[in-house]
Coordinates of C-alpha atoms in Angstrom, one line a residue:
M907 CA -2.3 -27.2 4.3
R908 CA -3.1 -23.5 4.5
R909 CA -0.2 -21.2 5.2
T910 CA -0.7 -18.6 7.9
Y911 CA 0.6 -15.1 7.3
T912 CA 2.1 -12.9 10.1
K913 CA 2.9 -9.3 9.2
V914 CA 6.4 -9.3 10.9
E915 CA 6.7 -5.5 10.9
T916 CA 3.9 -4.9 13.4
L917 CA 5.7 -7.2 15.9
S918 CA 9.0 -5.0 15.7
G919 CA 8.3 -3.0 18.9
E920 CA 7.8 -6.2 20.9
V921 CA 10.6 -7.9 19.4
F922 CA 12.9 -5.1 20.4
Q923 CA 11.4 -4.9 24.0
R924 CA 12.1 -8.7 24.4
K925 CA 15.5 -8.4 23.0
A926 CA 16.4 -5.6 25.5
A927 CA 15.0 -7.8 28.2
G928 CA 17.7 -10.3 27.3
E929 CA 15.8 -13.0 25.2
T930 CA 17.5 -14.6 22.4
D931 CA 16.3 -14.4 18.8
R932 CA 15.6 -18.2 18.9
E933 CA 13.3 -17.7 22.0
I934 CA 11.5 -14.8 20.4
A935 CA 11.0 -16.7 17.1
E936 CA 9.6 -19.8 18.8
S937 CA 7.1 -17.7 20.9
Y938 CA 5.6 -16.1 17.7
G939 CA 5.8 -19.1 15.6
L940 CA 8.3 -17.7 13.2
T941 CA 11.8 -18.8 12.0
L942 CA 15.0 -17.5 13.3
K943 CA 15.9 -16.1 10.0
Q944 CA 12.6 -14.1 10.0
I945 CA 13.4 -12.4 13.3
K946 CA 16.9 -11.7 12.3
K947 CA 16.0 -10.0 9.0
L948 CA 13.2 -8.2 10.9
I949 CA 16.0 -6.7 13.3
T950 CA 18.4 -6.0 10.5
R951 CA 15.7 -4.1 8.4
Q952 CA 14.5 -2.2 11.5
N953 CA 18.2 -1.2 12.3
N954 CA 18.9 -0.2 8.8
K955 CA 15.7 2.0 8.7
A956 CA 16.5 3.7 12.0
K957 CA 20.1 4.5 10.6
R958 CA 18.7 6.0 7.3
I959 CA 16.3 8.1 9.4
A960 CA 19.1 9.2 11.6
D961 CA 21.1 10.3 8.5
G962 CA 18.2 12.5 7.5
H963 CA 16.4 10.1 5.0
V964 CA 12.7 10.7 4.8
P965 CA 10.7 7.5 4.5
R966 CA 8.1 7.4 1.9
V967 CA 5.0 5.3 1.5
K968 CA 5.5 2.7 -1.4
G969 CA 3.2 2.5 -4.3
Y970 CA 1.3 5.2 -6.3
P971 CA 0.4 8.4 -4.5
R972 CA -3.2 8.5 -3.5
Q973 CA -5.6 10.7 -5.5
N974 CA -7.5 13.4 -3.7
P975 CA -11.1 12.5 -3.5
A976 CA -13.0 14.7 -5.9
N977 CA -15.5 17.2 -4.2
A978 CA -19.1 17.2 -5.4
E979 CA -18.7 20.1 -7.9
T980 CA -15.7 18.5 -9.7
Q981 CA -17.4 15.2 -9.9
R982 CA -20.5 16.9 -11.4
N983 CA -18.3 18.6 -13.9
N984 CA -16.6 15.4 -14.8
E985 CA -19.9 13.7 -15.4
L986 CA -21.1 16.5 -17.6
A987 CA -18.0 16.3 -19.8
E988 CA -18.4 12.6 -20.1
L989 CA -22.2 13.0 -21.1
R990 CA -21.3 15.7 -23.6
M991 CA -18.8 13.4 -25.1
Q992 CA -21.4 10.6 -25.3
V993 CA -23.9 12.9 -27.0
E994 CA -21.3 13.9 -29.6
L995 CA -20.3 10.4 -30.2
L996 CA -24.0 9.3 -30.7
R997 CA -24.6 12.4 -33.0
N998 CA -21.7 11.4 -35.1
F999 CA -22.7 7.9 -35.4
L1000 CA -26.2 8.8 -36.5
S1001 CA -25.1 11.1 -39.1
E1002 CA -22.8 8.5 -40.5
A1003 CA -25.6 6.0 -40.5
G1004 CA -27.6 8.5 -42.4
R1005 CA -30.5 9.0 -39.9
R1006 CA -29.9 12.8 -39.4

């Protein structure tokens, strides 16, 4: 049986609206096809995140920072440097092989 994946973080706004309207966690969970524990954890995470932001914490994106895309000139210079290295390697190989 294939397992379906729901990105719960995208539902957080709707969950808080429904919670403010008076629905229980169990009703919300059943309507989205999630477990009660998933909804409770979502609410806990979002509340903790809001508290940290209120305390002055700046949230960061997880993972490695994105590299800036190279412009055309930088890309061309990189390719030239790579080609020069290849030529030098080939010359060294040929001189060691006794061809030049």
